[in-house]
Amino acid sequence: MRPVRSMLVASIAATITIINPAAAQVTQETLESVSTPEKVETSIGTLEFKDGAPSADTAAAVYDNLDFTYAFRAFTDTFKGVSMQAVLEGFEAAGIKDNEILLFSELMDSDSLFLTANADTVYYLGFVDLSKGPMVVETPPDALGTFDDMWFRWVSDFGRPGPDRGEGGKYLLVGPGYEGYLPQDGFYIGHSKTNRVIILGRSFLTKDDPAPTVKVIKDNLKIYPYAPGGVGLSIARYLEGGVELGRNAEPKTPVFHEGTGLSINTIPPNDFSYYEMLDRLVQSEPAAVLDPELMGPIAAIGIKKGQDFAPDDRMKKILTDAVAAANATGRTLGFAPRNPEWFYYENSQWWNPLFAGGYNFETPLPEITKDGAKPYPPTGYKQNDARTSFFYMATGITPAMAMRLTGVGSQYLFASKDGNGDFFDGAKTYKVTLPKGIPAGAFWSFTLYDNQTRSMLQTPQKYPRAGSQNYPSPAAKAAEDGSTTVWFSPEQPDGVERANWIQTDPQKGWVVILRLYSPLASFFDKSWRPSEIELVTDNGR
């Protein structure tokens, strides 16, 4: 045995590398790289560290900055949730309860404050309460809608882009923590992580008339509790045990509230009260409803589930400063984007933050080719600027806003600057030309929005839009070559049809959205392209 052991020891010794002690020494350069000087000049002032330990003033400055950073992120990263809470509180202030519907029977006008809503479709919106159990929503045919949760996360589409494909259907919405029986068939099931879900529905006009569309909505839209033992439970499943047979739930028509002409605010504040609204959202939903990484900054500033939000004077000052800076950031991302991937055409001011990362702000939705859908590889990161920009400007999120499929959903082009790169001045005259063959299978429109409220611009026109529909304003008229030119100015330019003019306010800046409903191939391959919005000189000519 000894010779074997000796051989083993010799073998191990042969594999050991002798390290040169001089080569392993930590250099002075290394020590300097991991150390902190006694004084550090930063954007928050001169910070002092005696032998690496912060002075009292330095610690105070660092903690103020840390709290500011958390408060800043609680705005930019989670504005979408507060936006939803603002819609809920706006509805409550107008007397619209859960499981009731706000219906704009003569379209939404500029009286209400809704982020970038339109005056082209019949809107119907409401909150469905899932806290007592699953709810059924029967949707009308020919809809274009979505269900989102209270953090503005997509739950399900309905209507044309949804599983009912525009025929109408029964949607079973299931809230957090539900462990009861779910049906095997008969429903389209959507799972929500929050106790409320918003229904955001739009329906197209019927031959330029909203009345028949409104009737279809009122005749078909139902909201009622789910009955576990009714439709969807097979007898065979009942015989297996664990669930009882029951009667079908009785469909219930919701209370409808008229929205046209209603003055209602659904936009979050941009002062200290923003955080109070955020706290009300956190208290009303389950503690684990949001990614812990996103909830971390919210908790760090004192907003925690089941606890009072009671910042002291120091913290109130920091929060007030942070919300001002964060609002400035959201506004800058929403009006002056810098990411070239957001712009749809080269050397153009037409843009949309959904182009780069899709509705989830991560990976674009698949490209549609002759061989079918071609998914993009996952990016592995969230495009936070796109998320902040989109939700600062808009309400609602769905894949139908970003999918590249012809004839389905809708596409949007934002413009906040003219062809020269200057912001729009409400006192000046501008024009834009859409070439022949506008790629919208259903219809197209321009809508103007007030820079401050991001809601429809309030002017004597009341409906600040122009488009291919004859309601609520006349359809824009094309020129002999098939192109269509639309003008933006405080007064109707000489020789310009009323249908081709949208009024501006000399005291207000504005932004515009071009909407293409049921977009066509020439939009996606970019063979069709709108002109830039150009400043007009010589008295409007």
XYZ file of C-alpha atoms in Angstrom:
541
model
C 0.000 0.000 0.000
C 2.867 2.404 0.769
C 4.142 2.524 -2.796
C 0.623 3.308 -4.011
C 0.217 6.079 -1.455
C 3.567 7.510 -2.350
C 2.644 7.531 -5.991
C -0.681 9.312 -5.172
C 1.066 11.991 -3.110
C 3.595 12.502 -5.869
C 0.780 12.845 -8.419
C -1.068 15.474 -6.359
C 2.126 17.407 -5.739
C 2.785 17.480 -9.447
C -0.551 19.255 -10.047
C 0.037 22.032 -7.493
C 1.125 25.374 -8.960
C 3.444 27.443 -6.821
C 2.166 31.039 -6.671
C 4.725 33.824 -6.738
C 3.922 35.964 -3.629
C 5.073 39.104 -5.403
C 2.562 38.585 -8.228
C -0.327 38.180 -5.740
C 0.232 41.473 -3.950
C -2.624 44.043 -3.939
C -1.265 47.067 -5.748
C -1.611 50.693 -4.672
C -3.694 51.261 -7.774
C -6.105 48.558 -6.652
C -6.384 50.051 -3.169
C -7.168 53.474 -4.613
C -9.856 52.035 -6.893
C -11.753 50.457 -3.998
C -11.295 53.348 -1.576
C -13.188 56.631 -1.191
C -11.328 59.950 -0.950
C -11.891 62.214 2.017
C -13.789 64.642 -0.233
C -15.928 63.708 -3.241
C -17.436 66.312 -5.570
C -20.900 65.233 -6.797
C -24.087 66.728 -8.219
C -25.530 66.762 -4.686
C -22.561 68.676 -3.264
C -19.226 67.941 -1.654
C -19.351 64.696 0.297
C -16.844 64.055 3.103
C -15.553 60.684 4.314
C -13.084 60.466 7.180
C -11.167 57.234 6.704
C -14.061 56.044 4.503
C -16.867 56.867 6.949
C -19.434 59.558 6.000
C -19.745 62.711 8.032
C -23.131 63.574 9.530
C -23.782 66.173 6.817
C -22.752 63.729 4.105
C -25.031 61.010 5.460
C -27.941 63.463 5.559
C -27.296 64.586 1.982
C -26.990 61.005 0.745
C -30.213 59.936 2.431
C -32.055 62.956 1.062
C -30.838 62.037 -2.402
C -31.759 58.382 -1.908
C -35.281 59.295 -0.805
C -35.532 61.671 -3.759
C -34.480 58.860 -6.113
C -37.093 56.481 -4.696
C -39.785 59.158 -4.919
C -38.748 59.961 -8.492
C -39.039 56.299 -9.472
C -42.401 56.004 -7.722
C -43.621 58.458 -10.368
C -41.781 57.462 -13.540
C -41.930 53.678 -13.039
C -45.464 53.396 -11.665
C -47.333 56.374 -13.105
C -49.534 53.940 -15.006
C -51.070 52.650 -11.767
C -51.823 56.121 -10.456
C -53.285 56.953 -13.863
C -55.738 54.098 -13.391
C -56.534 55.239 -9.844
C -57.219 58.739 -11.203
C -59.735 57.298 -13.678
C -61.426 55.358 -10.860
C -61.652 58.424 -8.617
C -62.931 60.517 -11.497
C -65.685 57.975 -12.065
C -66.532 57.884 -8.360
C -66.743 61.681 -8.236
C -69.211 61.547 -11.147
C -71.362 58.951 -9.333
C -70.338 56.006 -11.533
C -70.102 52.881 -9.369
C -68.342 49.563 -9.918
C -70.023 47.346 -12.526
C -71.635 50.403 -14.150
C -70.741 51.887 -17.527
C -69.916 55.383 -18.745
C -71.187 55.498 -22.337
C -70.458 58.338 -24.759
C -73.539 58.038 -26.943
C -72.617 61.081 -29.058
C -68.861 60.476 -28.795
C -66.382 61.918 -26.359
C -65.939 65.680 -26.642
C -63.376 68.014 -25.144
C -65.327 68.746 -21.944
C -63.755 65.820 -20.069
C -60.105 65.279 -19.262
C -59.039 61.872 -20.605
C -55.483 61.201 -21.743
C -55.439 61.196 -25.568
C -58.944 59.836 -26.046
C -60.611 60.236 -29.444
C -63.762 61.719 -30.945
C -64.197 59.008 -33.573
C -65.621 55.950 -31.797
C -68.319 55.252 -29.240
C -66.514 54.781 -25.928
C -67.875 52.701 -23.049
C -65.834 52.352 -19.888
C -66.309 50.992 -16.401
C -64.701 49.179 -13.479
C -65.599 45.567 -12.741
C -65.283 44.549 -9.074
C -63.734 41.083 -8.625
C -63.260 41.245 -4.861
C -66.335 39.083 -4.163
C -65.639 36.529 -6.874
C -65.371 36.165 -10.657
C -67.558 38.322 -12.861
C -68.965 37.738 -16.324
C -68.880 40.481 -18.935
C -70.832 39.816 -22.107
C -69.409 42.059 -24.804
C -71.242 43.465 -27.838
C -70.400 42.452 -31.404
C -68.082 44.552 -33.588
C -66.239 45.933 -30.571
C -62.615 46.973 -30.240
C -61.762 46.725 -26.577
C -59.571 45.518 -23.777
C -59.605 44.607 -20.090
C -56.710 46.069 -18.040
C -55.986 45.682 -14.355
C -55.489 48.494 -11.845
C -51.783 48.762 -12.651
C -52.662 49.140 -16.345
C -51.509 45.661 -17.225
C -53.249 43.914 -20.067
C -55.664 41.131 -19.055
C -57.470 40.339 -22.312
C -58.690 41.877 -25.526
C -62.294 41.579 -26.582
C -63.994 42.262 -29.873
C -62.172 42.295 -33.184
C -58.662 41.650 -31.785
C -59.959 39.331 -29.037
C -60.901 35.650 -28.978
C -64.517 36.422 -29.912
C -63.187 37.973 -33.182
C -65.824 40.680 -33.131
C -68.817 38.390 -32.681
C -69.264 39.252 -29.002
C -68.671 36.782 -26.214
C -68.785 35.888 -22.544
C -65.643 36.923 -20.674
C -65.051 35.464 -17.229
C -62.813 37.773 -15.207
C -61.109 36.129 -12.233
C -59.486 38.157 -9.474
C -56.546 37.403 -7.161
C -56.808 34.556 -4.683
C -59.794 32.814 -6.255
C -59.489 29.026 -5.811
C -62.973 27.912 -6.813
C -64.084 25.973 -9.854
C -63.606 27.515 -13.282
C -65.641 26.330 -16.266
C -64.315 23.955 -18.883
C -65.969 25.792 -21.740
C -68.380 28.570 -22.644
C -66.270 31.525 -21.482
C -63.117 33.388 -22.398
C -61.240 33.484 -19.097
C -59.034 36.398 -18.042
C -57.018 36.403 -14.820
C -56.404 39.690 -13.044
C -53.890 40.325 -10.275
C -55.998 43.208 -8.960
C -59.442 43.407 -7.361
C -60.743 45.670 -10.090
C -60.509 45.479 -13.866
C -61.346 48.295 -16.227
C -63.324 47.619 -19.376
C -62.213 49.949 -22.165
C -64.534 49.493 -25.110
C -64.812 51.268 -28.434
C -67.247 50.576 -31.236
C -67.307 52.053 -34.713
C -70.083 54.249 -36.008
C -72.772 52.702 -38.203
C -72.775 54.579 -41.504
C -71.460 57.683 -39.722
C -74.190 57.452 -37.084
C -73.500 56.592 -33.421
C -77.138 55.812 -32.533
C -77.348 52.261 -34.006
C -73.977 51.439 -32.437
C -75.118 52.689 -29.041
C -78.195 50.483 -29.300
C -76.070 47.421 -30.022
C -73.918 48.188 -26.968
C -76.889 48.687 -24.644
C -78.657 45.586 -25.962
C -75.667 43.287 -25.596
C -73.351 44.495 -22.832
C -73.979 42.591 -19.587
C -72.088 42.486 -16.269
C -72.978 39.977 -13.546
C -71.470 37.509 -11.018
C -70.345 34.099 -12.225
C -72.344 31.039 -11.098
C -69.845 28.142 -10.622
C -72.273 25.282 -11.249
C -73.935 26.549 -14.412
C -72.829 26.705 -18.026
C -69.294 25.415 -18.402
C -69.641 22.558 -15.895
C -70.156 19.182 -17.544
C -72.149 16.456 -15.815
C -69.101 14.196 -16.037
C -67.052 16.753 -14.103
C -69.808 17.031 -11.492
C -69.775 13.239 -11.019
C -66.081 13.380 -10.224
C -66.992 15.375 -7.090
C -65.758 18.580 -5.526
C -68.207 20.904 -7.271
C -71.971 21.209 -7.226
C -74.379 21.703 -10.092
C -76.167 25.024 -10.077
C -78.319 27.364 -12.093
C -76.946 29.618 -14.768
C -76.295 33.165 -13.663
C -78.870 35.655 -14.859
C -77.329 38.205 -17.241
C -77.718 41.753 -15.976
C -77.682 44.958 -18.010
C -75.467 47.487 -16.227
C -76.482 50.998 -15.328
C -75.396 53.287 -18.164
C -74.249 56.856 -17.480
C -74.140 59.399 -20.288
C -70.622 60.623 -21.009
C -71.066 63.101 -23.856
C -70.934 66.605 -22.403
C -69.824 65.331 -19.003
C -67.008 67.294 -17.374
C -64.829 64.771 -15.549
C -61.142 64.627 -14.623
C -59.267 61.324 -14.948
C -55.662 62.621 -14.961
C -53.220 62.174 -12.041
C -51.957 65.292 -10.270
C -48.334 66.386 -10.572
C -47.893 67.763 -7.064
C -47.526 66.161 -3.615
C -51.069 64.775 -3.802
C -49.800 62.347 -6.447
C -48.273 60.250 -3.659
C -51.498 60.343 -1.663
C -53.309 58.938 -4.712
C -50.599 56.291 -5.085
C -51.137 55.341 -1.438
C -54.874 54.878 -2.002
C -54.110 52.518 -4.874
C -51.639 50.491 -2.805
C -54.104 50.193 0.088
C -56.951 49.003 -2.156
C -55.102 46.113 -3.817
C -53.241 42.984 -2.601
C -49.749 43.547 -1.204
C -48.104 41.262 -3.760
C -49.881 42.685 -6.791
C -46.807 44.436 -8.183
C -43.275 43.235 -8.908
C -41.285 43.670 -5.656
C -38.631 45.599 -7.584
C -41.257 48.174 -8.559
C -42.899 48.178 -5.144
C -39.540 48.709 -3.413
C -39.217 52.446 -4.120
C -42.876 52.939 -3.208
C -42.343 51.284 0.169
C -39.097 53.190 0.699
C -40.951 56.523 0.687
C -43.442 55.263 3.267
C -46.278 53.852 1.179
C -46.879 50.325 2.460
C -49.902 48.078 2.429
C -51.776 48.257 5.735
C -49.799 51.231 7.070
C -50.590 54.921 7.243
C -48.733 57.180 4.835
C -47.537 59.988 7.096
C -44.385 61.671 5.777
C -42.739 64.253 8.038
C -41.886 67.769 6.882
C -38.492 66.704 5.558
C -40.004 63.905 3.514
C -42.856 66.082 2.220
C -40.295 68.565 0.924
C -38.358 65.793 -0.825
C -41.542 64.286 -2.306
C -42.669 67.691 -3.578
C -39.298 68.215 -5.243
C -39.225 64.686 -6.662
C -42.687 64.812 -8.196
C -41.792 68.098 -9.911
C -38.649 66.575 -11.438
C -40.395 63.317 -12.307
C -43.320 65.110 -13.931
C -40.831 67.159 -15.945
C -39.240 63.895 -17.032
C -42.546 62.318 -18.065
C -43.471 65.478 -19.954
C -40.107 65.588 -21.739
C -40.313 61.917 -22.710
C -43.858 62.534 -23.905
C -43.120 65.631 -25.999
C -39.443 65.487 -26.958
C -38.357 61.841 -27.304
C -34.667 61.206 -27.989
C -34.672 57.483 -28.824
C -34.378 57.133 -32.627
C -36.108 53.728 -32.465
C -39.377 55.438 -31.531
C -39.562 57.307 -34.831
C -41.380 55.473 -37.595
C -39.714 57.068 -40.627
C -36.230 58.399 -41.276
C -35.829 62.152 -40.768
C -39.370 62.444 -39.456
C -41.259 63.779 -36.452
C -43.827 60.937 -36.500
C -43.231 58.609 -33.580
C -44.722 56.119 -31.120
C -43.001 54.552 -28.053
C -44.725 51.213 -28.728
C -42.739 50.609 -31.920
C -39.549 49.612 -30.087
C -40.848 47.370 -27.319
C -44.484 46.518 -27.967
C -47.272 46.813 -25.429
C -45.076 45.240 -22.724
C -42.219 47.685 -23.393
C -39.747 44.827 -23.757
C -39.802 43.067 -27.131
C -41.686 44.224 -30.244
C -44.643 42.122 -31.314
C -43.865 39.648 -34.119
C -43.265 40.803 -37.653
C -45.839 39.437 -40.059
C -44.294 37.806 -43.153
C -45.636 35.720 -46.030
C -44.636 32.682 -43.975
C -46.526 33.827 -40.890
C -45.610 35.567 -37.650
C -41.873 35.989 -37.068
C -41.151 36.663 -33.368
C -38.311 38.918 -32.347
C -35.788 37.495 -29.857
C -36.412 38.609 -26.265
C -34.499 41.737 -25.313
C -34.264 40.805 -21.652
C -34.847 44.348 -20.406
C -37.685 46.795 -19.842
C -37.712 49.985 -21.914
C -38.548 52.258 -19.022
C -38.473 55.513 -20.991
C -41.037 54.136 -23.458
C -43.268 52.994 -20.607
C -43.111 56.365 -18.869
C -43.705 58.272 -22.105
C -46.669 56.173 -23.170
C -48.568 56.194 -19.901
C -47.869 59.882 -19.308
C -49.653 60.587 -22.573
C -52.200 57.794 -23.043
C -54.865 55.670 -21.372
C -55.200 51.930 -21.940
C -52.801 49.267 -23.160
C -53.328 46.288 -25.447
C -51.365 44.297 -28.043
C -53.898 45.592 -30.590
C -52.139 48.976 -30.372
C -48.813 47.512 -31.462
C -49.488 44.396 -33.547
C -48.300 44.447 -37.152
C -51.305 42.573 -38.517
C -53.253 44.134 -41.381
C -56.939 44.759 -40.856
C -56.785 44.226 -37.074
C -56.632 46.762 -34.268
C -55.333 50.264 -34.814
C -52.063 52.100 -35.322
C -51.054 55.507 -34.037
C -48.541 58.139 -35.074
C -47.770 60.961 -32.623
C -46.366 64.339 -33.625
C -45.356 67.004 -31.127
C -43.141 69.049 -33.460
C -43.373 70.420 -36.984
C -41.088 69.471 -39.856
C -38.506 72.002 -38.641
C -38.362 70.358 -35.216
C -40.240 73.153 -33.431
C -43.134 72.605 -31.035
C -46.562 73.544 -32.364
C -47.744 77.092 -31.628
C -51.520 77.434 -31.294
C -51.393 80.918 -32.784
C -49.826 79.734 -36.054
C -51.064 77.867 -39.124
C -49.849 74.404 -40.117
C -50.825 71.786 -42.681
C -50.215 68.081 -43.307
C -50.852 66.023 -46.434
C -51.836 62.367 -46.539
C -51.008 60.791 -49.908
C -53.567 58.841 -51.882
C -54.400 55.403 -50.526
C -54.538 56.147 -46.807
C -53.928 52.706 -45.232
C -57.015 52.415 -43.013
C -59.491 49.651 -43.781
C -62.078 51.109 -41.390
C -61.320 54.849 -41.135
C -58.616 57.367 -40.248
C -58.505 60.560 -38.195
C -56.400 63.352 -36.725
C -57.111 64.520 -33.172
C -55.511 67.489 -31.408
C -54.590 67.512 -27.714
C -53.808 70.267 -25.240
C -50.131 70.163 -24.224
C -50.938 70.698 -20.564
C -53.760 68.187 -20.037
C -52.906 65.734 -22.867
C -56.677 65.705 -23.365
C -58.656 66.870 -26.377
C -58.004 70.522 -27.134
C -60.909 72.723 -26.030
C -62.024 75.134 -28.752
C -65.429 76.188 -30.127
C -65.235 73.122 -32.418
C -65.720 70.899 -29.313
C -64.558 67.876 -31.329
C -60.955 68.740 -32.353
C -60.686 66.201 -35.147
C -60.720 65.638 -38.887
C -60.933 62.359 -40.727
C -62.726 60.065 -43.108
C -65.973 59.863 -41.109
C -68.894 62.278 -41.504
C -69.553 62.475 -37.762
C -69.164 64.402 -35.508
C -67.692 66.739 -38.127
C -67.786 66.471 -41.931
C -65.441 64.022 -43.639
C -62.220 65.526 -44.957
C -62.207 66.006 -48.713
C -59.466 64.742 -50.993
C -57.829 66.735 -53.789
C -57.967 65.723 -57.446
C -54.789 63.650 -57.082
C -56.374 61.664 -54.239
C -54.288 63.248 -51.473
C -55.899 64.829 -48.421
C -54.587 67.955 -46.724
C -55.615 68.948 -43.200
C -54.971 72.380 -41.709
C -54.401 73.401 -38.082
C -54.950 77.062 -37.162
C -56.954 79.387 -34.869
C -59.107 80.607 -37.754
C -60.324 78.698 -40.790
C -57.889 79.460 -43.638
C -59.291 81.087 -46.780
C -60.298 78.553 -49.381
C -60.022 75.576 -47.003
C -63.037 73.330 -46.435
C -64.372 73.195 -42.876
C -63.952 69.413 -43.030
C -60.202 69.808 -43.628
C -59.562 72.201 -40.745
C -59.018 71.643 -37.026
C -59.180 74.734 -34.860
C -56.338 75.571 -32.471
C -56.182 77.908 -29.467
C -53.726 80.825 -29.823
C -52.947 80.554 -26.099
C -52.107 76.844 -26.093
C -49.612 74.459 -27.556
C -50.846 71.167 -28.965
C -49.872 67.696 -30.118
C -51.604 65.503 -32.678
C -52.272 61.803 -33.210
C -52.957 60.221 -36.590
C -55.095 57.115 -36.081
C -55.443 54.341 -38.646
C -58.167 51.838 -37.795
C -57.769 48.398 -39.374
C -54.368 49.403 -40.818
C -53.300 48.117 -44.223
C -50.046 46.682 -45.561
C -48.747 49.967 -46.978
C -48.499 51.343 -43.448
C -46.382 48.454 -42.208
C -44.048 48.326 -45.208
C -43.854 52.146 -45.156
C -44.631 52.473 -48.844
C -47.216 55.030 -47.722
C -46.008 57.941 -45.625
C -47.705 61.142 -44.431
C -45.957 64.441 -44.958
C -44.423 66.230 -42.032
C -46.623 68.863 -40.429
C -45.382 72.087 -41.952
C -45.595 75.661 -40.736
C -47.518 77.741 -43.291
C -46.450 81.301 -44.132
C -47.989 84.193 -46.095
C -51.283 84.403 -44.207
C -52.173 80.714 -44.433
C -51.347 80.140 -48.112
